mmCIF file of C-alpha atoms and ligand atoms in Angstrom:
data_model
loop_
_atom_site.group_PDB
_atom_site.id
_atom_site.type_symbol
_atom_site.label_atom_id
_atom_site.label_comp_id
_atom_site.label_asym_id
_atom_site.label_seq_id
_atom_site.Cartn_x
_atom_site.Cartn_y
_atom_site.Cartn_z
ATOM 1 C CA UNK D 1 0.000 0.000 0.000
ATOM 2 C CA UNK D 2 1.059 3.598 -0.550
ATOM 3 C CA UNK D 3 1.356 5.651 2.653
ATOM 4 C CA UNK D 4 0.104 9.235 2.213
ATOM 5 C CA UNK D 5 1.794 12.041 4.162
ATOM 6 C CA UNK D 6 -1.025 14.452 5.048
ATOM 7 C CA UNK D 7 -0.897 17.992 6.391
ATOM 8 C CA UNK D 8 -3.450 20.055 8.309
ATOM 9 C CA UNK D 9 -5.934 21.508 7.821
ATOM 10 C CA UNK D 10 -7.048 19.484 4.744
ATOM 11 C CA UNK D 11 -5.348 16.329 6.024
ATOM 12 C CA UNK D 12 -7.558 16.212 9.130
ATOM 13 C CA UNK D 13 -10.679 15.309 7.138
ATOM 14 C CA UNK D 14 -8.723 12.828 5.003
ATOM 15 C CA UNK D 15 -7.407 11.035 8.100
ATOM 16 C CA UNK D 16 -10.907 10.881 9.575
ATOM 17 C CA UNK D 17 -12.087 9.181 6.342
ATOM 18 C CA UNK D 18 -9.215 6.651 6.527
ATOM 19 C CA UNK D 19 -10.038 5.791 10.135
ATOM 20 C CA UNK D 20 -13.792 5.621 9.549
ATOM 21 C CA UNK D 21 -13.157 3.111 6.765
ATOM 22 C CA UNK D 22 -11.183 0.857 9.165
ATOM 23 C CA UNK D 23 -7.757 2.044 7.975
ATOM 24 C CA UNK D 24 -4.508 2.772 9.814
ATOM 25 C CA UNK D 25 -3.124 6.268 10.332
ATOM 26 C CA UNK D 26 -0.106 7.730 12.114
ATOM 27 C CA UNK D 27 -1.234 10.633 14.320
ATOM 28 C CA UNK D 28 0.722 13.120 16.423
ATOM 29 C CA UNK D 29 0.106 13.171 20.172
ATOM 30 C CA UNK D 30 1.746 15.282 22.885
ATOM 31 C CA UNK D 31 3.966 12.277 23.809
ATOM 32 C CA UNK D 32 4.965 10.362 20.641
ATOM 33 C CA UNK D 33 3.238 9.586 17.311
ATOM 34 C CA UNK D 34 0.583 6.874 17.587
ATOM 35 C CA UNK D 35 -0.534 4.274 15.036
ATOM 36 C CA UNK D 36 -4.299 4.726 15.228
ATOM 37 C CA UNK D 37 -7.296 2.626 14.222
ATOM 38 C CA UNK D 38 -10.916 2.335 15.362
ATOM 39 C CA UNK D 39 -10.669 0.603 18.766
ATOM 40 C CA UNK D 40 -14.140 -0.931 18.455
ATOM 41 C CA UNK D 41 -13.378 -2.654 15.123
ATOM 42 C CA UNK D 42 -11.520 -5.940 15.774
ATOM 43 C CA UNK D 43 -10.267 -6.180 12.179
ATOM 44 C CA UNK D 44 -8.790 -2.661 12.321
ATOM 45 C CA UNK D 45 -7.212 -3.535 15.681
ATOM 46 C CA UNK D 46 -5.725 -6.705 14.190
ATOM 47 C CA UNK D 47 -4.142 -4.691 11.403
ATOM 48 C CA UNK D 48 -2.318 -2.526 13.986
ATOM 49 C CA UNK D 49 -0.642 -5.651 15.365
ATOM 50 C CA UNK D 50 0.389 -6.853 11.909
ATOM 51 C CA UNK D 51 1.684 -3.456 10.693
ATOM 52 C CA UNK D 52 3.846 -3.168 13.830
ATOM 53 C CA UNK D 53 4.749 -6.884 13.950
ATOM 54 C CA UNK D 54 3.625 -6.646 17.548
ATOM 55 C CA UNK D 55 2.987 -9.861 19.498
ATOM 56 C CA UNK D 56 -0.711 -10.407 20.242
ATOM 57 C CA UNK D 57 0.220 -10.778 23.939
ATOM 58 C CA UNK D 58 0.977 -7.036 24.198
ATOM 59 C CA UNK D 59 -2.226 -4.983 24.742
ATOM 60 C CA UNK D 60 -2.898 -1.553 23.178
ATOM 61 C CA UNK D 61 -3.796 1.832 24.695
ATOM 62 C CA UNK D 62 -7.215 3.259 23.785
ATOM 63 C CA UNK D 63 -7.526 7.033 23.260
ATOM 64 C CA UNK D 64 -10.908 8.546 24.070
ATOM 65 C CA UNK D 65 -12.773 11.408 22.355
ATOM 66 C CA UNK D 66 -13.982 12.645 25.749
ATOM 67 C CA UNK D 67 -14.139 11.775 29.467
ATOM 68 C CA UNK D 68 -17.675 10.433 28.981
ATOM 69 C CA UNK D 69 -16.228 7.419 27.146
ATOM 70 C CA UNK D 70 -14.443 6.282 30.319
ATOM 71 C CA UNK D 71 -17.665 4.857 31.710
ATOM 72 C CA UNK D 72 -18.546 3.184 28.420
ATOM 73 C CA UNK D 73 -15.259 1.299 28.074
ATOM 74 C CA UNK D 74 -14.429 0.700 31.749
ATOM 75 C CA UNK D 75 -16.328 -0.597 34.747
ATOM 76 C CA UNK D 76 -16.875 2.043 37.426
ATOM 77 C CA UNK D 77 -13.658 2.983 39.198
ATOM 78 C CA UNK D 78 -14.085 6.257 41.124
ATOM 79 C CA UNK D 79 -10.340 6.888 41.332
ATOM 80 C CA UNK D 80 -10.049 6.624 37.512
ATOM 81 C CA UNK D 81 -12.519 9.482 37.221
ATOM 82 C CA UNK D 82 -10.536 11.553 39.735
ATOM 83 C CA UNK D 83 -7.331 10.984 37.755
ATOM 84 C CA UNK D 84 -9.086 11.714 34.444
ATOM 85 C CA UNK D 85 -10.500 14.991 35.745
ATOM 86 C CA UNK D 86 -7.106 16.053 37.021
ATOM 87 C CA UNK D 87 -4.783 14.910 34.217
ATOM 88 C CA UNK D 88 -6.878 14.575 31.012
ATOM 89 C CA UNK D 89 -6.426 15.514 28.330
ATOM 90 C CA UNK D 90 -2.740 14.784 28.892
ATOM 91 C CA UNK D 91 0.044 12.209 29.087
ATOM 92 C CA UNK D 92 -1.496 9.850 31.673
ATOM 93 C CA UNK D 93 -2.829 6.368 30.844
ATOM 94 C CA UNK D 94 -5.012 4.567 33.406
ATOM 95 C CA UNK D 95 -5.432 0.793 33.488
ATOM 96 C CA UNK D 96 -8.943 -0.157 34.653
ATOM 97 C CA UNK D 97 -11.351 -3.134 34.423
ATOM 98 C CA UNK D 98 -12.809 -3.158 30.909
ATOM 99 C CA UNK D 99 -16.409 -3.222 29.714
ATOM 100 C CA UNK D 100 -17.847 -5.620 27.131
ATOM 101 C CA UNK D 101 -17.453 -3.052 24.331
ATOM 102 C CA UNK D 102 -13.680 -3.504 24.195
ATOM 103 C CA UNK D 103 -12.480 -6.202 21.749
ATOM 104 C CA UNK D 104 -10.539 -9.107 23.354
ATOM 105 C CA UNK D 105 -7.738 -8.751 20.848
ATOM 106 C CA UNK D 106 -7.106 -5.163 21.942
ATOM 107 C CA UNK D 107 -6.458 -6.103 25.587
ATOM 108 C CA UNK D 108 -4.612 -9.330 24.716
ATOM 109 C CA UNK D 109 -7.400 -11.162 26.506
ATOM 110 C CA UNK D 110 -6.831 -9.324 29.799
ATOM 111 C CA UNK D 111 -9.766 -8.102 31.887
ATOM 112 C CA UNK D 112 -8.256 -4.613 32.079
ATOM 113 C CA UNK D 113 -7.943 -1.876 29.472
ATOM 114 C CA UNK D 114 -5.493 1.047 29.238
ATOM 115 C CA UNK D 115 -7.205 4.411 28.523
ATOM 116 C CA UNK D 116 -6.047 7.945 27.910
ATOM 117 C CA UNK D 117 -7.103 11.236 26.307
ATOM 118 C CA UNK D 118 -4.527 13.082 24.207
ATOM 119 C CA UNK D 119 -4.126 16.856 24.525
ATOM 120 C CA UNK D 120 -2.637 17.279 21.028
ATOM 121 C CA UNK D 121 -4.877 19.717 19.086
ATOM 122 C CA UNK D 122 -4.647 17.724 15.815
ATOM 123 C CA UNK D 123 -5.315 14.420 17.558
ATOM 124 C CA UNK D 124 -8.281 16.048 19.276
ATOM 125 C CA UNK D 125 -9.659 17.428 15.985
ATOM 126 C CA UNK D 126 -9.472 13.971 14.397
ATOM 127 C CA UNK D 127 -10.992 12.018 17.289
ATOM 128 C CA UNK D 128 -13.752 14.567 17.943
ATOM 129 C CA UNK D 129 -14.864 14.447 14.305
ATOM 130 C CA UNK D 130 -14.658 10.675 14.282
ATOM 131 C CA UNK D 131 -16.411 10.339 17.658
ATOM 132 C CA UNK D 132 -14.953 6.866 18.218
ATOM 133 C CA UNK D 133 -12.235 5.608 20.577
ATOM 134 C CA UNK D 134 -8.886 5.041 18.833
ATOM 135 C CA UNK D 135 -6.465 2.243 19.654
ATOM 136 C CA UNK D 136 -3.014 3.756 19.232
ATOM 137 C CA UNK D 137 0.286 2.231 20.240
ATOM 138 C CA UNK D 138 3.450 4.132 19.393
ATOM 139 C CA UNK D 139 3.901 4.183 15.596
ATOM 140 C CA UNK D 140 7.093 2.137 15.431
ATOM 141 C CA UNK D 141 7.796 -1.466 14.546
ATOM 142 C CA UNK D 142 7.809 -3.637 17.654
ATOM 143 C CA UNK D 143 10.773 -3.151 19.977
ATOM 144 C CA UNK D 144 12.062 -0.096 18.112
ATOM 145 C CA UNK D 145 12.364 3.564 19.092
ATOM 146 C CA UNK D 146 9.070 5.487 19.341
ATOM 147 C CA UNK D 147 8.601 8.156 16.623
ATOM 148 C CA UNK D 148 8.532 11.831 17.592
ATOM 149 C CA UNK D 149 8.043 13.229 14.064
ATOM 150 C CA UNK D 150 6.063 12.290 10.929
ATOM 151 C CA UNK D 151 9.368 11.452 9.182
ATOM 152 C CA UNK D 152 10.155 8.912 11.936
ATOM 153 C CA UNK D 153 6.747 7.278 11.373
ATOM 154 C CA UNK D 154 7.545 6.907 7.656
ATOM 155 C CA UNK D 155 10.992 5.446 8.527
ATOM 156 C CA UNK D 156 9.181 2.789 10.567
ATOM 157 C CA UNK D 157 5.936 2.080 8.716
ATOM 158 C CA UNK D 158 6.052 3.459 5.142
ATOM 159 C CA UNK D 159 4.063 1.130 2.899
ATOM 160 C CA UNK D 160 2.341 -0.573 5.855
ATOM 161 C CA UNK D 161 -0.244 2.083 6.801
ATOM 162 C CA UNK D 162 -2.652 4.294 4.887
ATOM 163 C CA UNK D 163 -1.615 7.758 6.060
ATOM 164 C CA UNK D 164 0.425 9.902 8.452
ATOM 165 C CA UNK D 165 -0.796 13.273 9.658
ATOM 166 C CA UNK D 166 2.132 15.669 10.097
ATOM 167 C CA UNK D 167 1.876 17.624 13.343
ATOM 168 C CA UNK D 168 5.567 18.541 13.698
ATOM 169 C CA UNK D 169 7.708 17.352 16.625
ATOM 170 C CA UNK D 170 6.019 16.001 19.774
ATOM 171 C CA UNK D 171 5.975 18.175 22.892
ATOM 172 C CA UNK D 172 7.114 15.635 25.529
ATOM 173 C CA UNK D 173 8.987 13.180 23.293
ATOM 174 C CA UNK D 174 8.459 10.123 25.499
ATOM 175 C CA UNK D 175 5.407 7.930 26.092
ATOM 176 C CA UNK D 176 2.643 8.598 28.621
ATOM 177 C CA UNK D 177 2.854 7.580 32.271
ATOM 178 C CA UNK D 178 0.845 4.362 32.862
ATOM 179 C CA UNK D 179 -0.865 3.731 36.209
ATOM 180 C CA UNK D 180 -2.912 0.796 37.353
ATOM 181 C CA UNK D 181 -5.607 1.358 39.947
ATOM 182 C CA UNK D 182 -5.956 -1.288 42.620
ATOM 183 C CA UNK D 183 -8.029 -0.929 45.762
ATOM 184 C CA UNK D 184 -7.720 2.867 45.965
ATOM 185 C CA UNK D 185 -3.971 2.767 45.353
ATOM 186 C CA UNK D 186 -1.914 3.502 42.256
ATOM 187 C CA UNK D 187 0.759 1.358 40.747
ATOM 188 C CA UNK D 188 3.060 3.013 38.207
ATOM 189 C CA UNK D 189 3.594 0.586 35.316
ATOM 190 C CA UNK D 190 5.593 3.004 33.163
ATOM 191 C CA UNK D 191 7.161 6.325 34.157
ATOM 192 C CA UNK D 192 6.416 9.296 31.909
ATOM 193 C CA UNK D 193 5.627 13.022 31.716
ATOM 194 C CA UNK D 194 3.153 12.882 34.625
ATOM 195 C CA UNK D 195 5.491 12.269 37.545
ATOM 196 C CA UNK D 196 5.090 10.169 40.689
ATOM 197 C CA UNK D 197 5.166 13.418 42.689
ATOM 198 C CA UNK D 198 2.152 14.744 40.753
ATOM 199 C CA UNK D 199 0.271 11.454 41.147
ATOM 200 C CA UNK D 200 0.977 11.261 44.868
ATOM 201 C CA UNK D 201 -1.352 14.215 45.370
ATOM 202 C CA UNK D 202 -4.248 12.032 44.195
ATOM 203 C CA UNK D 203 -3.841 8.627 45.890
ATOM 204 C CA UNK D 204 -1.197 6.545 47.669
ATOM 205 C CA UNK D 205 1.343 5.007 45.308
ATOM 206 C CA UNK D 206 2.202 1.343 45.667
ATOM 207 C CA UNK D 207 5.928 1.124 46.485
ATOM 208 C CA UNK D 208 6.119 -2.012 44.287
ATOM 209 C CA UNK D 209 5.731 0.355 41.322
ATOM 210 C CA UNK D 210 8.088 -0.762 38.652
ATOM 211 C CA UNK D 211 8.869 -0.207 35.029
ATOM 212 C CA UNK D 212 8.757 -3.939 34.407
ATOM 213 C CA UNK D 213 5.064 -4.388 35.228
ATOM 214 C CA UNK D 214 3.438 -3.344 31.939
ATOM 215 C CA UNK D 215 3.272 -6.365 29.618
ATOM 216 C CA UNK D 216 5.251 -4.459 27.009
ATOM 217 C CA UNK D 217 7.723 -3.371 29.655
ATOM 218 C CA UNK D 218 9.114 -6.815 30.307
ATOM 219 C CA UNK D 219 11.587 -6.963 27.445
ATOM 220 C CA UNK D 220 14.238 -4.723 26.068
ATOM 221 C CA UNK D 221 12.410 -1.876 24.370
ATOM 222 C CA UNK D 222 12.909 1.517 22.784
ATOM 223 C CA UNK D 223 16.089 0.037 21.376
ATOM 224 C CA UNK D 224 18.422 1.312 18.664
ATOM 225 C CA UNK D 225 20.022 -1.394 16.481
ATOM 226 C CA UNK D 226 23.486 -0.271 17.618
ATOM 227 C CA UNK D 227 24.480 -1.589 21.049
ATOM 228 C CA UNK D 228 23.949 1.028 23.776
ATOM 229 C CA UNK D 229 25.520 1.200 27.226
ATOM 230 C CA UNK D 230 25.109 3.710 30.078
ATOM 231 C CA UNK D 231 28.317 5.172 31.505
ATOM 232 C CA UNK D 232 28.746 8.031 33.961
ATOM 233 C CA UNK D 233 32.190 9.136 32.711
ATOM 234 C CA UNK D 234 32.124 8.113 29.061
ATOM 235 C CA UNK D 235 35.402 7.426 27.239
ATOM 236 C CA UNK D 236 35.693 7.867 23.460
ATOM 237 C CA UNK D 237 37.956 4.794 23.041
ATOM 238 C CA UNK D 238 38.038 2.413 21.275
ATOM 239 C CA UNK D 239 36.992 4.397 18.161
ATOM 240 C CA UNK D 240 33.591 4.463 16.410
ATOM 241 C CA UNK D 241 31.865 5.228 19.686
ATOM 242 C CA UNK D 242 29.024 7.724 19.705
ATOM 243 C CA UNK D 243 27.958 9.738 22.733
ATOM 244 C CA UNK D 244 24.422 10.464 23.873
ATOM 245 C CA UNK D 245 25.450 13.327 26.158
ATOM 246 C CA UNK D 246 23.446 14.946 28.933
ATOM 247 C CA UNK D 247 24.475 18.602 28.536
ATOM 248 C CA UNK D 248 27.983 18.982 27.025
ATOM 249 C CA UNK D 249 30.384 17.421 24.529
ATOM 250 C CA UNK D 250 33.603 16.227 26.231
ATOM 251 C CA UNK D 251 35.246 15.763 22.788
ATOM 252 C CA UNK D 252 36.813 12.784 21.024
ATOM 253 C CA UNK D 253 33.681 10.795 20.088
ATOM 254 C CA UNK D 254 32.909 9.793 16.482
ATOM 255 C CA UNK D 255 29.433 11.329 16.831
ATOM 256 C CA UNK D 256 27.734 13.290 19.602
ATOM 257 C CA UNK D 257 24.142 14.207 20.439
ATOM 258 C CA UNK D 258 23.545 16.578 23.350
ATOM 259 C CA UNK D 259 20.201 15.967 25.041
ATOM 260 C CA UNK D 260 19.953 19.325 26.784
ATOM 261 C CA UNK D 261 22.590 22.071 26.465
ATOM 262 C CA UNK D 262 20.654 23.980 29.130
ATOM 263 C CA UNK D 263 20.578 21.015 31.535
ATOM 264 C CA UNK D 264 16.767 20.674 31.530
ATOM 265 C CA UNK D 265 15.311 17.154 31.841
ATOM 266 C CA UNK D 266 12.190 18.152 29.872
ATOM 267 C CA UNK D 267 14.344 19.221 26.935
ATOM 268 C CA UNK D 268 16.288 15.950 27.266
ATOM 269 C CA UNK D 269 13.036 13.935 27.062
ATOM 270 C CA UNK D 270 11.879 15.834 23.975
ATOM 271 C CA UNK D 271 15.232 15.215 22.219
ATOM 272 C CA UNK D 272 15.853 11.624 23.383
ATOM 273 C CA UNK D 273 14.350 9.484 20.616
ATOM 274 C CA UNK D 274 15.419 11.725 17.705
ATOM 275 C CA UNK D 275 18.981 11.745 19.082
ATOM 276 C CA UNK D 276 18.948 7.940 19.467
ATOM 277 C CA UNK D 277 17.775 7.571 15.842
ATOM 278 C CA UNK D 278 20.519 9.854 14.495
ATOM 279 C CA UNK D 279 23.252 8.020 16.435
ATOM 280 C CA UNK D 280 21.798 4.701 15.270
ATOM 281 C CA UNK D 281 22.135 5.875 11.648
ATOM 282 C CA UNK D 282 25.769 7.016 12.106
ATOM 283 C CA UNK D 283 27.420 3.608 11.561
ATOM 284 C CA UNK D 284 28.841 3.383 15.094
ATOM 285 C CA UNK D 285 30.118 0.308 16.955
ATOM 286 C CA UNK D 286 28.692 1.462 20.270
ATOM 287 C CA UNK D 287 26.495 4.239 21.686
ATOM 288 C CA UNK D 288 27.501 5.426 25.152
ATOM 289 C CA UNK D 289 24.698 7.205 27.013
ATOM 290 C CA UNK D 290 25.399 9.494 29.933
ATOM 291 C CA UNK D 291 22.896 9.284 32.811
ATOM 292 C CA UNK D 292 20.558 12.262 33.270
ATOM 293 C CA UNK D 293 19.323 13.550 36.662
ATOM 294 C CA UNK D 294 16.388 11.417 37.853
ATOM 295 C CA UNK D 295 14.185 14.323 38.860
ATOM 296 C CA UNK D 296 10.769 15.003 37.292
ATOM 297 C CA UNK D 297 10.571 13.508 33.802
ATOM 298 C CA UNK D 298 14.274 12.557 34.122
ATOM 299 C CA UNK D 299 13.148 9.361 35.836
ATOM 300 C CA UNK D 300 11.208 8.396 32.694
ATOM 301 C CA UNK D 301 14.219 9.253 30.501
ATOM 302 C CA UNK D 302 16.471 6.953 32.579
ATOM 303 C CA UNK D 303 13.844 4.192 32.414
ATOM 304 C CA UNK D 304 13.952 4.400 28.581
ATOM 305 C CA UNK D 305 17.788 4.436 28.533
ATOM 306 C CA UNK D 306 17.954 1.344 30.779
ATOM 307 C CA UNK D 307 15.583 -0.501 28.463
ATOM 308 C CA UNK D 308 17.552 0.574 25.407
ATOM 309 C CA UNK D 309 20.645 -0.824 27.129
ATOM 310 C CA UNK D 310 18.994 -4.127 28.165
HETATM 311 O O1 LIG J 1 2.161 8.050 25.025
HETATM 312 C C1 LIG J 1 1.668 6.960 24.768
HETATM 313 O O2 LIG J 1 1.151 6.239 25.633
HETATM 314 C C2 LIG J 1 1.705 6.491 23.296
HETATM 315 C C3 LIG J 1 0.823 7.453 22.499
HETATM 316 C C4 LIG J 1 0.694 7.040 21.059
HETATM 317 O O3 LIG J 1 -0.422 7.577 23.117
HETATM 318 N N1 LIG J 1 1.274 5.136 23.191
HETATM 319 C C5 LIG J 1 2.045 4.105 23.613
HETATM 320 O O4 LIG J 1 1.488 2.859 23.354
HETATM 321 O O5 LIG J 1 3.124 4.238 24.138
HETATM 322 P P1 LIG J 1 2.353 1.515 23.361
HETATM 323 O O6 LIG J 1 1.445 0.496 22.844
HETATM 324 O O7 LIG J 1 3.612 1.728 22.603
HETATM 325 O O8 LIG J 1 2.626 1.228 24.856
HETATM 326 C C6 LIG J 1 1.550 0.822 25.648
HETATM 327 C C7 LIG J 1 2.017 0.049 26.839
HETATM 328 C C8 LIG J 1 2.540 -1.309 26.479
HETATM 329 O O9 LIG J 1 3.722 -1.535 27.223
HETATM 330 C C9 LIG J 1 1.424 -2.226 26.935
HETATM 331 O O10 LIG J 1 1.933 -3.477 27.341
HETATM 332 C C10 LIG J 1 0.823 -1.469 28.090
HETATM 333 O O11 LIG J 1 0.868 -0.142 27.670
HETATM 334 N N2 LIG J 1 -0.588 -1.833 28.317
HETATM 335 C C11 LIG J 1 -1.607 -1.726 27.447
HETATM 336 N N3 LIG J 1 -2.741 -2.224 27.977
HETATM 337 C C12 LIG J 1 -2.432 -2.636 29.216
HETATM 338 C C13 LIG J 1 -3.179 -3.249 30.272
HETATM 339 N N4 LIG J 1 -4.456 -3.553 30.137
HETATM 340 N N5 LIG J 1 -2.512 -3.542 31.409
HETATM 341 C C14 LIG J 1 -1.206 -3.232 31.551
HETATM 342 N N6 LIG J 1 -0.458 -2.668 30.591
HETATM 343 C C15 LIG J 1 -1.044 -2.380 29.436
HETATM 344 MG MG1 LIG J 2 5.515 1.484 22.109
#
């Protein structure tokens, strides 16, 4: 199939038509680009798995057109509504018991479903016009780096999906925070732009919170093809080493990407995946990543680096 690169404003209506017809479209969100299809259409959902080569054991996130859909797709969980009112639309995904409307394939047969509402204006225009929930995992082939631009989506999925809507670079640059609600407590399954500190104001957080709890979090993930290691005082030798630097270039490396010249973890998150892609394309033997401070979204950045290194 030929993948069409679409631009707003005309592209919005074209993408809505693709999705209404059961097709697959790459859409910008405030975190990373998603590979979207009608969440209530099991055939469309199946085509997401095949385009990504994603194992059927790894469930998808559903994006909602509005908060009202929470009660249609999930069984009543008061804390989910509290979180939704506080953090939606935005980069928080909640895992809750699912209703009968949600296809089995989408949740990999689990009794829970992961839900979020994107704050990206283009994503919102598309989903409001469509008025259907959209299943949308990150728009990369399975196990690869999440895309933060329309060009990245084409690198990953050109010829496998119907369209990509170009919304420019993503604001946060890393995937949403995922929390599971259990007995009035929260368990963080994946760290992201909404931090543990922000969540703690809402409900107690289970100390067992761990990055390895989400089904898709078990394996190495977010990985470049080039081997990546984390080193606090990186050395440029032997040659053909590239550096994924925190805030300055120490010199001597075959290629360097600086995550945040100003030393800001939010800037580092926004630059992370693009920088990893460029280093991966530079023909290096090894990528050495410097740790970043684990404050705020820095914790999510380090989680991604550890997985890339696994
Ligand atoms: O920011 C994001 O969340 C992006 C954008 C496109 O919205 N989406 C995203 O989706 O990162 P994906 O599929 O790449 O990652 C979803 C993660 C996977 O690790 C999956 O295993 C987990 O969410 N997940 C989905 N449903 C789940 C459930 N019912 N219980 C636990 N984990 C679940
Ligand atoms: Mg993903």
